[in-house]
Amino acid sequence: MNTPIYPPDSSSTDLLFKPKQLRELVQGVPWLGELDDDDVTELLEDTELKTLKTREWLFRQDAPAHWLYIVINGAVRLARSAGDGRLATIRCVERGGTLGELSMVSSAGVYLYSAEALRRTHVLAIPARRCREIMDRQPACRAEFMSRLALELTERLEDLALLTQADAMSRLVSYVLRQLPPGRSKSPRVVRLSIPKRWLAAQLAMTPETLSRLLAKLRDGGVIGIDRQRLTVLDEQKLRDAMLADD
């Protein structure tokens, strides 16, 4: 990979992806972070770049899982079909996020959810077989992979508990708290609300109108500040207290 890579079907205005950028993207995935430079170079030789249009499906639930993906830019909605055929939004994935890992532990070898681009999106596709080879060959990668799956399961269990037991405000506050940068800081911390409001509302099992009302309530109470896609937490303790108050 000695030359820059253009996404398939790209125009002259599209982002030019250089090998260094793609290398950093791969090494930013926690369970691929232990790979040395030669391993990353070898892995990138097998990857493909894919461009998605707004509302285009990257893959569908139950389809054969031949690829894992890393989001380069844009945003992807993960959704799972319920028994009645309706799609439930699980979460949204942005730059650096990965798609399809759960298929690695699926005995059926299929995707366990569907993935839809929320806007023009570029992803890096990695053959699933190469990822399995890496984990077979490198115990550290395998251990981190399993650790990340456990974390994902824990977060989805927390989502389930909130959706079945908590009110709308608690679901919103829990989401904001989980998006905060790690560690404590005396200065206000910022969360980017870069996905469309209606999809965030769907992820939190509420209507867009309810989401707008709750955000306004927190803003008017001096708990948060909102400037377009930037949500600033002005008082984290008050934000946590909002989970205990009635909606």
Coordinates of N, CA and C in Angstrom, one line a residue:
M1 N 0.8 -1.2 0.0 CA 0.0 0.0 0.0 C 0.9 1.2 0.0
N2 N 1.5 1.5 -1.1 CA 2.4 2.7 -1.2 C 1.8 3.9 -1.8
T3 N 0.5 3.7 -2.3 CA -0.2 4.9 -2.9 C -1.5 5.2 -2.1
P4 N -2.0 6.4 -2.2 CA -3.2 6.7 -1.5 C -4.4 5.9 -2.1
I5 N -5.4 5.7 -1.3 CA -6.5 4.9 -1.7 C -7.8 5.7 -1.8
Y6 N -8.5 5.6 -2.9 CA -9.7 6.3 -3.1 C -10.9 5.3 -2.8
P7 N -11.9 5.7 -2.1 CA -13.1 4.8 -2.0 C -13.7 4.5 -3.3
P8 N -14.2 3.3 -3.5 CA -14.9 3.0 -4.7 C -16.0 4.0 -5.1
D9 N -16.1 4.3 -6.4 CA -17.1 5.2 -6.9 C -17.0 6.6 -6.3
S10 N -15.8 7.0 -5.9 CA -15.7 8.3 -5.2 C -15.6 9.4 -6.3
S11 N -15.9 10.6 -5.9 CA -15.7 11.8 -6.7 C -14.4 12.5 -6.3
S12 N -14.0 13.5 -7.1 CA -12.8 14.2 -6.8 C -12.9 15.0 -5.4
T13 N -14.1 15.2 -4.9 CA -14.3 15.9 -3.7 C -14.3 15.0 -2.5
D14 N -14.2 13.7 -2.7 CA -14.3 12.8 -1.5 C -12.9 12.8 -0.8
L15 N -13.0 12.3 0.4 CA -11.8 12.3 1.3 C -10.8 11.3 0.7
L16 N -9.5 11.7 0.6 CA -8.5 10.8 0.2 C -7.9 10.1 1.4
F17 N -8.0 8.7 1.3 CA -7.5 7.9 2.5 C -6.1 7.5 2.2
K18 N -5.2 7.9 3.0 CA -3.8 7.5 2.9 C -3.5 6.3 3.8
P19 N -2.5 5.5 3.4 CA -2.1 4.4 4.2 C -1.9 4.7 5.7
K20 N -1.3 5.8 6.0 CA -1.1 6.2 7.4 C -2.4 6.3 8.1
Q21 N -3.4 6.9 7.5 CA -4.7 7.1 8.1 C -5.4 5.8 8.4
L22 N -5.3 4.9 7.4 CA -5.9 3.6 7.6 C -5.2 2.8 8.6
R23 N -3.9 2.9 8.7 CA -3.1 2.2 9.7 C -3.5 2.6 11.1
E24 N -3.6 3.9 11.3 CA -4.1 4.5 12.6 C -5.5 4.0 12.9
L25 N -6.3 3.9 11.9 CA -7.7 3.5 12.1 C -7.7 2.0 12.7
V26 N -6.9 1.2 12.0 CA -6.9 -0.2 12.4 C -6.3 -0.4 13.8
Q27 N -5.2 0.4 14.1 CA -4.5 0.3 15.4 C -5.4 0.9 16.5
G28 N -6.4 1.7 16.1 CA -7.3 2.3 17.1 C -8.3 1.3 17.6
V29 N -8.5 0.2 16.9 CA -9.4 -0.8 17.4 C -8.8 -1.6 18.5
P30 N -9.4 -1.6 19.7 CA -8.7 -2.1 20.9 C -8.1 -3.5 20.7
W31 N -8.8 -4.4 20.0 CA -8.3 -5.8 19.9 C -7.4 -6.0 18.8
L32 N -7.2 -4.9 18.0 CA -6.1 -5.0 16.9 C -4.9 -4.1 17.3
G33 N -5.0 -3.5 18.4 CA -3.9 -2.6 18.9 C -2.6 -3.2 19.1
E34 N -2.6 -4.6 19.4 CA -1.4 -5.3 19.7 C -0.6 -5.7 18.4
L35 N -1.2 -5.5 17.3 CA -0.5 -5.9 16.0 C 0.7 -5.0 15.8
D36 N 1.8 -5.6 15.3 CA 3.0 -4.8 15.0 C 2.8 -4.2 13.6
D37 N 3.7 -3.4 13.2 CA 3.6 -2.7 11.9 C 3.5 -3.7 10.7
D38 N 4.3 -4.7 10.7 CA 4.2 -5.7 9.6 C 2.9 -6.4 9.6
D39 N 2.3 -6.7 10.7 CA 1.0 -7.4 10.8 C -0.1 -6.4 10.2
V40 N 0.0 -5.2 10.6 CA -1.0 -4.2 10.1 C -0.9 -4.0 8.6
T41 N 0.4 -3.9 8.1 CA 0.6 -3.8 6.7 C 0.0 -5.0 5.9
E42 N 0.2 -6.2 6.4 CA -0.3 -7.4 5.8 C -1.8 -7.4 5.8
L43 N -2.4 -7.0 7.0 CA -3.8 -7.0 7.1 C -4.5 -6.0 6.1
L44 N -3.9 -4.8 6.0 CA -4.4 -3.8 5.1 C -4.4 -4.2 3.6
E45 N -3.5 -5.1 3.3 CA -3.4 -5.6 1.9 C -4.7 -6.4 1.5
D46 N -5.4 -6.9 2.5 CA -6.6 -7.7 2.3 C -7.9 -6.9 2.5
T47 N -7.8 -5.6 2.8 CA -9.0 -4.9 3.1 C -9.5 -4.2 1.8
E48 N -10.8 -3.8 2.0 CA -11.4 -3.0 0.9 C -12.1 -1.8 1.5
L49 N -12.2 -0.8 0.6 CA -13.0 0.4 1.0 C -14.3 0.4 0.4
K50 N -15.3 0.8 1.2 CA -16.7 0.8 0.7 C -17.3 2.2 1.0
T51 N -18.0 2.7 0.0 CA -18.8 4.0 0.2 C -20.2 3.7 0.2
L52 N -20.9 4.2 1.3 CA -22.3 4.0 1.4 C -23.1 5.3 1.3
K53 N -24.2 5.3 0.6 CA -25.1 6.4 0.4 C -26.0 6.5 1.7
T54 N -26.6 7.7 1.9 CA -27.5 7.8 3.0 C -28.6 6.8 2.9
R55 N -28.9 6.1 4.0 CA -29.9 5.1 4.1 C -29.6 3.8 3.3
E56 N -28.4 3.6 2.9 CA -28.0 2.4 2.3 C -27.6 1.4 3.4
W57 N -28.0 0.1 3.2 CA -27.7 -0.9 4.1 C -26.4 -1.5 3.8
L58 N -25.5 -1.6 4.8 CA -24.2 -2.2 4.6 C -24.3 -3.7 4.6
F59 N -25.1 -4.2 5.6 CA -25.4 -5.7 5.6 C -26.7 -5.8 6.4
R60 N -27.3 -7.0 6.2 CA -28.6 -7.3 6.8 C -28.5 -8.4 7.8
Q61 N -29.3 -8.4 8.8 CA -29.4 -9.4 9.8 C -29.6 -10.8 9.1
D62 N -28.8 -11.8 9.6 CA -28.9 -13.2 9.2 C -28.1 -13.4 7.9
A63 N -27.6 -12.4 7.3 CA -26.8 -12.6 6.0 C -25.4 -13.2 6.4
P64 N -24.8 -14.0 5.6 CA -23.4 -14.5 5.9 C -22.5 -13.4 6.2
A65 N -21.7 -13.6 7.3 CA -20.8 -12.6 7.8 C -19.4 -12.8 7.3
H66 N -19.1 -12.4 6.1 CA -17.8 -12.6 5.5 C -16.8 -11.4 5.9
W67 N -17.4 -10.3 6.3 CA -16.6 -9.1 6.6 C -16.8 -8.5 7.9
L68 N -15.8 -7.9 8.5 CA -15.9 -7.0 9.6 C -15.6 -5.6 9.1
Y69 N -16.2 -4.6 9.7 CA -16.0 -3.2 9.2 C -15.6 -2.3 10.3
I70 N -14.8 -1.2 9.9 CA -14.4 -0.1 10.7 C -14.9 1.1 10.0
V71 N -15.7 2.0 10.8 CA -16.2 3.2 10.2 C -15.1 4.2 10.1
I72 N -14.9 4.7 8.9 CA -13.9 5.8 8.6 C -14.5 7.1 8.9
N73 N -15.6 7.4 8.3 CA -16.4 8.6 8.6 C -17.8 8.3 8.4
G74 N -18.7 9.3 8.8 CA -20.1 9.1 8.7 C -20.7 8.4 9.9
A75 N -21.8 7.8 9.8 CA -22.5 7.1 10.9 C -23.3 6.0 10.4
V76 N -23.4 4.9 11.2 CA -24.1 3.7 10.9 C -25.0 3.3 12.0
R77 N -26.3 3.0 11.7 CA -27.3 2.6 12.7 C -27.3 1.1 12.7
L78 N -27.2 0.5 13.9 CA -27.4 -0.9 14.1 C -28.8 -1.2 14.5
A79 N -29.4 -2.1 13.9 CA -30.8 -2.4 14.2 C -31.1 -3.9 14.1
R80 N -31.9 -4.4 15.0 CA -32.2 -5.8 15.0 C -33.7 -6.0 14.8
S81 N -34.1 -7.0 14.0 CA -35.5 -7.2 13.7 C -36.1 -8.0 14.8
A82 N -37.3 -7.5 15.3 CA -38.0 -8.2 16.4 C -38.9 -9.3 15.8
G83 N -39.5 -10.0 16.6 CA -40.4 -11.1 16.1 C -41.5 -10.7 15.2
D84 N -42.0 -9.4 15.4 CA -43.1 -9.0 14.6 C -42.6 -8.3 13.3
G85 N -41.3 -8.3 13.1 CA -40.8 -7.7 11.9 C -40.3 -6.3 12.0
R86 N -40.6 -5.6 13.1 CA -40.2 -4.3 13.3 C -38.7 -4.2 13.6
L87 N -38.0 -3.1 13.2 CA -36.6 -3.0 13.5 C -36.4 -2.1 14.8
A88 N -35.6 -2.6 15.7 CA -35.3 -1.9 16.9 C -33.9 -1.4 16.8
T89 N -33.7 -0.1 17.0 CA -32.4 0.5 16.9 C -31.6 0.1 18.2
I90 N -30.4 -0.4 18.0 CA -29.6 -0.8 19.1 C -28.7 0.3 19.5
R91 N -27.9 0.9 18.5 CA -27.1 2.0 18.8 C -26.5 2.5 17.4
C92 N -25.8 3.6 17.5 CA -25.2 4.2 16.3 C -23.7 4.2 16.4
V93 N -23.0 3.9 15.3 CA -21.6 3.8 15.3 C -21.0 4.9 14.4
E94 N -19.9 5.5 14.9 CA -19.3 6.6 14.2 C -17.8 6.3 14.0
R95 N -17.0 7.3 13.6 CA -15.6 7.0 13.2 C -14.9 6.2 14.2
G96 N -14.2 5.2 13.7 CA -13.4 4.3 14.6 C -14.1 3.2 15.2
G97 N -15.5 3.2 15.1 CA -16.3 2.1 15.6 C -16.2 0.9 14.7
T98 N -16.5 -0.3 15.2 CA -16.5 -1.5 14.4 C -17.9 -2.1 14.3
L99 N -18.0 -2.9 13.2 CA -19.3 -3.5 12.9 C -19.1 -4.9 12.6
G100 N -19.9 -5.8 13.2 CA -19.9 -7.2 12.8 C -19.1 -8.1 13.7
E101 N -18.6 -7.6 14.9 CA -17.8 -8.5 15.7 C -18.6 -9.7 16.3
L102 N -19.8 -9.4 16.6 CA -20.6 -10.5 17.2 C -20.7 -11.7 16.3
S103 N -20.6 -11.5 15.0 CA -20.7 -12.7 14.1 C -19.5 -13.6 14.3
M104 N -18.4 -13.1 14.9 CA -17.2 -13.9 15.1 C -17.5 -15.0 16.1
V105 N -18.5 -14.8 17.0 CA -18.7 -15.8 18.0 C -20.1 -16.5 17.7
S106 N -20.6 -16.2 16.6 CA -21.9 -16.9 16.2 C -21.6 -18.2 15.4
S107 N -22.1 -19.3 15.9 CA -21.9 -20.6 15.3 C -22.4 -20.6 13.9
A108 N -23.5 -19.8 13.7 CA -24.1 -19.8 12.3 C -23.3 -19.0 11.3
G109 N -22.4 -18.1 11.8 CA -21.6 -17.3 10.9 C -22.3 -16.3 10.2
V110 N -23.4 -15.7 10.8 CA -24.2 -14.7 10.2 C -24.2 -13.4 11.0
Y111 N -24.6 -12.3 10.4 CA -24.7 -11.1 11.2 C -25.9 -11.1 12.1
L112 N -25.8 -10.7 13.3 CA -26.8 -10.7 14.3 C -27.7 -9.5 14.3
Y113 N -27.3 -8.5 13.5 CA -28.1 -7.3 13.3 C -27.9 -6.7 11.9
S114 N -28.7 -5.7 11.6 CA -28.5 -5.0 10.3 C -27.8 -3.7 10.5
A115 N -27.1 -3.2 9.5 CA -26.4 -1.9 9.6 C -26.7 -1.0 8.5
E116 N -27.2 0.2 8.8 CA -27.7 1.2 7.8 C -26.9 2.5 7.9
A117 N -26.4 3.0 6.8 CA -25.8 4.3 6.9 C -26.8 5.4 7.1
L118 N -26.5 6.3 8.1 CA -27.4 7.4 8.3 C -27.0 8.6 7.5
R119 N -25.9 8.7 6.9 CA -25.5 9.7 5.9 C -24.4 9.1 5.1
R120 N -23.8 9.8 4.1 CA -22.8 9.3 3.3 C -21.6 8.8 4.3
T121 N -21.2 7.6 4.1 CA -20.3 7.0 5.0 C -19.3 6.1 4.3
H122 N -18.1 6.1 4.8 CA -17.0 5.2 4.3 C -16.6 4.3 5.4
V123 N -16.4 3.0 5.0 CA -16.0 2.0 5.9 C -14.9 1.2 5.3
L124 N -14.0 0.7 6.2 CA -12.9 -0.2 5.8 C -13.4 -1.6 6.1
A125 N -13.4 -2.5 5.1 CA -13.9 -3.9 5.2 C -12.7 -4.8 5.4
I126 N -12.7 -5.7 6.4 CA -11.7 -6.6 6.7 C -12.3 -8.0 6.6
P127 N -11.6 -8.9 5.9 CA -12.2 -10.3 5.8 C -12.3 -10.9 7.2
A128 N -13.4 -11.5 7.5 CA -13.6 -12.1 8.8 C -12.6 -13.2 9.1
R129 N -12.2 -14.0 8.0 CA -11.3 -15.0 8.2 C -9.9 -14.5 8.6
R130 N -9.5 -13.3 8.2 CA -8.2 -12.8 8.6 C -8.3 -12.4 10.1
C131 N -9.4 -11.9 10.5 CA -9.5 -11.6 11.9 C -9.5 -12.8 12.8
R132 N -10.1 -13.9 12.3 CA -10.0 -15.2 13.1 C -8.5 -15.7 13.1
E133 N -7.8 -15.5 12.0 CA -6.4 -16.0 11.9 C -5.6 -15.2 12.9
I134 N -5.9 -13.9 13.0 CA -5.1 -13.0 14.0 C -5.4 -13.5 15.4
M135 N -6.6 -13.8 15.7 CA -6.9 -14.2 17.1 C -6.4 -15.6 17.4
D136 N -6.3 -16.4 16.4 CA -5.7 -17.8 16.6 C -4.2 -17.7 16.9
R137 N -3.6 -16.7 16.2 CA -2.2 -16.5 16.2 C -1.7 -15.7 17.4
Q138 N -2.5 -14.8 17.9 CA -2.1 -13.8 18.9 C -3.0 -13.8 20.1
P139 N -2.7 -14.5 21.1 CA -3.5 -14.6 22.3 C -3.9 -13.3 22.9
A140 N -3.0 -12.3 22.8 CA -3.3 -10.9 23.4 C -4.5 -10.3 22.7
C141 N -4.5 -10.5 21.3 CA -5.6 -9.9 20.5 C -6.9 -10.7 20.9
R142 N -6.8 -12.0 21.0 CA -8.0 -12.8 21.4 C -8.6 -12.4 22.7
A143 N -7.7 -12.2 23.7 CA -8.1 -11.8 25.1 C -8.8 -10.4 25.1
E144 N -8.2 -9.5 24.3 CA -8.8 -8.2 24.3 C -10.2 -8.2 23.5
F145 N -10.2 -9.0 22.5 CA -11.5 -9.2 21.7 C -12.6 -9.7 22.7
M146 N -12.3 -10.7 23.5 CA -13.3 -11.2 24.4 C -13.7 -10.2 25.5
S147 N -12.7 -9.4 25.9 CA -13.0 -8.4 26.9 C -13.9 -7.4 26.3
R148 N -13.7 -7.0 25.0 CA -14.6 -6.0 24.4 C -16.0 -6.6 24.2
L149 N -16.1 -7.8 23.9 CA -17.4 -8.5 23.8 C -18.2 -8.4 25.1
A150 N -17.4 -8.7 26.2 CA -18.0 -8.7 27.5 C -18.5 -7.3 27.9
L151 N -17.7 -6.3 27.5 CA -18.2 -4.9 27.7 C -19.4 -4.6 26.9
E152 N -19.4 -5.0 25.7 CA -20.6 -4.8 24.8 C -21.8 -5.4 25.4
L153 N -21.7 -6.7 25.9 CA -22.8 -7.4 26.5 C -23.3 -6.6 27.7
T154 N -22.4 -6.1 28.5 CA -22.8 -5.4 29.7 C -23.5 -4.1 29.4
E155 N -23.1 -3.4 28.4 CA -23.8 -2.2 28.0 C -25.2 -2.5 27.4
R156 N -25.3 -3.6 26.7 CA -26.6 -3.9 26.1 C -27.6 -4.4 27.2
L157 N -27.0 -5.0 28.3 CA -27.9 -5.4 29.4 C -28.3 -4.2 30.2
E158 N -27.4 -3.2 30.3 CA -27.8 -1.9 30.9 C -28.9 -1.2 30.1
D159 N -28.7 -1.3 28.8 CA -29.8 -0.7 27.9 C -31.1 -1.4 28.2
L160 N -31.1 -2.7 28.2 CA -32.3 -3.5 28.4 C -33.0 -3.1 29.8
A161 N -32.1 -3.0 30.8 CA -32.7 -2.7 32.1 C -33.3 -1.3 32.1
L162 N -32.7 -0.4 31.4 CA -33.2 1.0 31.4 C -34.5 1.0 30.6
L163 N -34.5 0.3 29.4 CA -35.7 0.4 28.6 C -36.9 -0.3 29.2
T164 N -36.7 -1.2 30.1 CA -37.8 -2.0 30.7 C -38.2 -1.4 32.1
Q165 N -37.3 -0.6 32.7 CA -37.6 -0.2 34.1 C -37.6 1.3 34.3
A166 N -36.7 2.0 33.5 CA -36.5 3.4 33.8 C -37.4 4.3 32.9
D167 N -37.6 5.6 33.4 CA -38.3 6.5 32.6 C -37.4 7.2 31.5
A168 N -38.1 8.0 30.7 CA -37.4 8.6 29.5 C -36.2 9.4 30.0
M169 N -36.3 10.2 31.0 CA -35.2 11.0 31.5 C -34.0 10.2 31.9
S170 N -34.3 9.1 32.6 CA -33.2 8.3 33.1 C -32.5 7.6 31.9
R171 N -33.2 7.3 30.8 CA -32.5 6.7 29.7 C -31.7 7.7 29.0
L172 N -32.1 9.0 28.9 CA -31.3 10.0 28.3 C -30.1 10.3 29.1
V173 N -30.2 10.5 30.4 CA -29.1 10.8 31.2 C -28.1 9.7 31.2
S174 N -28.5 8.4 31.2 CA -27.6 7.3 31.2 C -26.8 7.3 29.9
Y175 N -27.5 7.7 28.8 CA -26.8 7.7 27.5 C -25.7 8.8 27.5
V176 N -26.1 10.0 28.0 CA -25.1 11.1 28.0 C -23.9 10.8 28.9
L177 N -24.2 10.2 30.0 CA -23.1 9.9 31.0 C -22.1 8.9 30.3
R178 N -22.6 8.0 29.6 CA -21.8 6.9 28.9 C -21.0 7.5 27.7
Q179 N -21.5 8.7 27.2 CA -20.7 9.3 26.1 C -19.6 10.2 26.6
L180 N -19.6 10.6 27.9 CA -18.6 11.5 28.4 C -17.2 11.0 28.2
P181 N -16.2 11.8 28.0 CA -14.8 11.4 27.9 C -14.5 10.8 29.3
P182 N -13.6 9.8 29.3 CA -13.2 9.1 30.5 C -12.5 10.1 31.5
G183 N -12.6 9.7 32.8 CA -11.9 10.5 33.8 C -12.7 11.7 34.3
R184 N -12.2 12.3 35.3 CA -12.9 13.5 35.9 C -12.2 14.7 35.4
S185 N -13.0 15.8 35.3 CA -12.4 17.1 34.9 C -13.2 18.2 35.5
K186 N -12.5 19.2 36.0 CA -13.1 20.4 36.6 C -13.8 21.2 35.5
S187 N -13.3 21.2 34.3 CA -14.0 21.9 33.2 C -15.1 21.2 32.6
P188 N -16.1 21.8 32.1 CA -17.3 21.1 31.5 C -16.8 20.2 30.4
R189 N -17.5 19.0 30.3 CA -17.2 18.0 29.3 C -18.2 18.0 28.2
V190 N -17.8 17.7 27.0 CA -18.6 17.8 25.9 C -19.0 16.5 25.2
V191 N -20.2 16.3 24.8 CA -20.7 15.1 24.1 C -21.1 15.6 22.7
R192 N -20.7 14.9 21.7 CA -21.1 15.3 20.3 C -22.4 14.5 20.0
L193 N -23.5 15.2 19.7 CA -24.7 14.6 19.2 C -24.8 14.7 17.7
S194 N -24.0 13.8 17.1 CA -23.8 13.9 15.6 C -24.8 13.1 14.8
I195 N -25.5 12.2 15.5 CA -26.5 11.4 14.8 C -27.8 12.1 14.7
P196 N -28.6 11.9 13.7 CA -29.9 12.6 13.6 C -30.7 12.3 14.9
K197 N -31.5 13.4 15.3 CA -32.2 13.3 16.6 C -33.2 12.2 16.5
R198 N -33.8 11.9 15.4 CA -34.9 10.8 15.4 C -34.3 9.5 15.6
W199 N -33.0 9.3 15.2 CA -32.4 8.0 15.4 C -31.9 7.9 16.9
L200 N -31.4 9.0 17.4 CA -31.1 8.9 18.9 C -32.3 8.7 19.7
A201 N -33.4 9.3 19.3 CA -34.7 9.1 20.1 C -35.1 7.6 19.9
A202 N -34.9 7.0 18.8 CA -35.3 5.6 18.6 C -34.4 4.7 19.4
Q203 N -33.1 5.0 19.5 CA -32.2 4.3 20.3 C -32.6 4.3 21.8
L204 N -33.1 5.4 22.2 CA -33.5 5.6 23.6 C -35.0 5.3 23.9
A205 N -35.7 4.7 22.8 CA -37.1 4.3 23.0 C -38.0 5.4 23.4
M206 N -37.9 6.5 22.7 CA -38.8 7.7 22.9 C -39.0 8.4 21.6
T207 N -39.9 9.3 21.5 CA -40.2 10.1 20.3 C -39.2 11.2 20.2
P208 N -39.0 11.8 19.0 CA -38.1 12.9 18.9 C -38.6 14.1 19.7
E209 N -40.0 14.2 19.8 CA -40.6 15.3 20.6 C -40.2 15.2 22.1
T210 N -40.3 14.0 22.6 CA -39.9 13.8 24.0 C -38.4 14.1 24.2
L211 N -37.6 13.6 23.3 CA -36.2 13.9 23.4 C -35.9 15.4 23.5
S212 N -36.5 16.1 22.6 CA -36.4 17.6 22.6 C -36.8 18.2 23.9
R213 N -37.9 17.8 24.4 CA -38.5 18.3 25.6 C -37.5 18.1 26.8
L214 N -37.0 16.8 26.9 CA -36.1 16.5 28.0 C -34.8 17.3 27.9
L215 N -34.2 17.4 26.7 CA -33.0 18.2 26.5 C -33.3 19.7 26.9
A216 N -34.4 20.2 26.6 CA -34.8 21.6 26.9 C -34.9 21.7 28.4
K217 N -35.5 20.7 29.1 CA -35.6 20.7 30.5 C -34.2 20.7 31.2
L218 N -33.3 19.9 30.7 CA -32.0 19.9 31.3 C -31.2 21.2 31.0
R219 N -31.4 21.8 29.9 CA -30.8 23.0 29.5 C -31.3 24.2 30.4
D220 N -32.7 24.2 30.5 CA -33.3 25.3 31.3 C -32.9 25.2 32.8
G221 N -32.6 24.0 33.2 CA -32.2 23.8 34.6 C -30.7 24.1 34.9
G222 N -30.0 24.5 33.8 CA -28.6 24.8 34.0 C -27.7 23.5 34.1
V223 N -28.3 22.4 33.7 CA -27.5 21.1 33.8 C -26.6 20.9 32.6
I224 N -27.1 21.3 31.4 CA -26.4 21.1 30.2 C -26.5 22.4 29.3
G225 N -25.6 22.5 28.4 CA -25.7 23.6 27.4 C -25.7 22.9 26.0
I226 N -26.4 23.4 25.1 CA -26.5 22.8 23.7 C -26.2 23.9 22.7
D227 N -25.3 23.5 21.8 CA -25.0 24.4 20.7 C -24.8 23.5 19.5
R228 N -25.9 23.4 18.7 CA -25.9 22.6 17.5 C -25.7 21.1 17.9
Q229 N -24.5 20.6 17.5 CA -24.2 19.2 17.8 C -23.4 19.0 19.1
R230 N -23.1 20.1 19.8 CA -22.3 20.0 21.0 C -23.2 20.1 22.2
L231 N -23.2 19.0 23.1 CA -23.9 19.0 24.3 C -22.8 19.1 25.4
T232 N -22.8 20.2 26.2 CA -21.9 20.5 27.2 C -22.5 20.2 28.6
V233 N -21.9 19.3 29.4 CA -22.4 19.0 30.7 C -21.8 20.0 31.6
L234 N -22.7 20.9 32.1 CA -22.3 22.0 33.0 C -22.2 21.6 34.5
D235 N -23.1 20.6 34.9 CA -23.1 20.2 36.3 C -23.4 18.7 36.2
E236 N -22.3 17.9 36.4 CA -22.5 16.4 36.3 C -23.3 15.9 37.4
Q237 N -23.2 16.4 38.6 CA -23.9 15.9 39.7 C -25.4 16.1 39.5
K238 N -25.8 17.3 39.0 CA -27.2 17.6 38.8 C -27.7 16.7 37.7
L239 N -26.8 16.4 36.7 CA -27.2 15.4 35.7 C -27.6 14.1 36.2
R240 N -26.7 13.6 37.1 CA -26.9 12.3 37.8 C -28.2 12.4 38.7
D241 N -28.4 13.5 39.3 CA -29.6 13.6 40.2 C -30.9 13.6 39.3
A242 N -30.8 14.0 38.1 CA -32.0 14.0 37.2 C -32.5 12.6 37.0
M243 N -31.6 11.6 37.1 CA -32.1 10.2 37.0 C -33.0 9.8 38.1
L244 N -32.9 10.4 39.2 CA -33.7 10.0 40.4 C -35.0 10.8 40.5
A245 N -35.1 11.8 39.7 CA -36.3 12.6 39.7 C -37.4 12.1 38.8
D246 N -38.6 12.4 39.0 CA -39.7 11.9 38.2 C -39.6 12.7 36.9
D247 N -39.9 12.0 35.8 CA -39.9 12.7 34.5 C -41.2 13.6 34.4

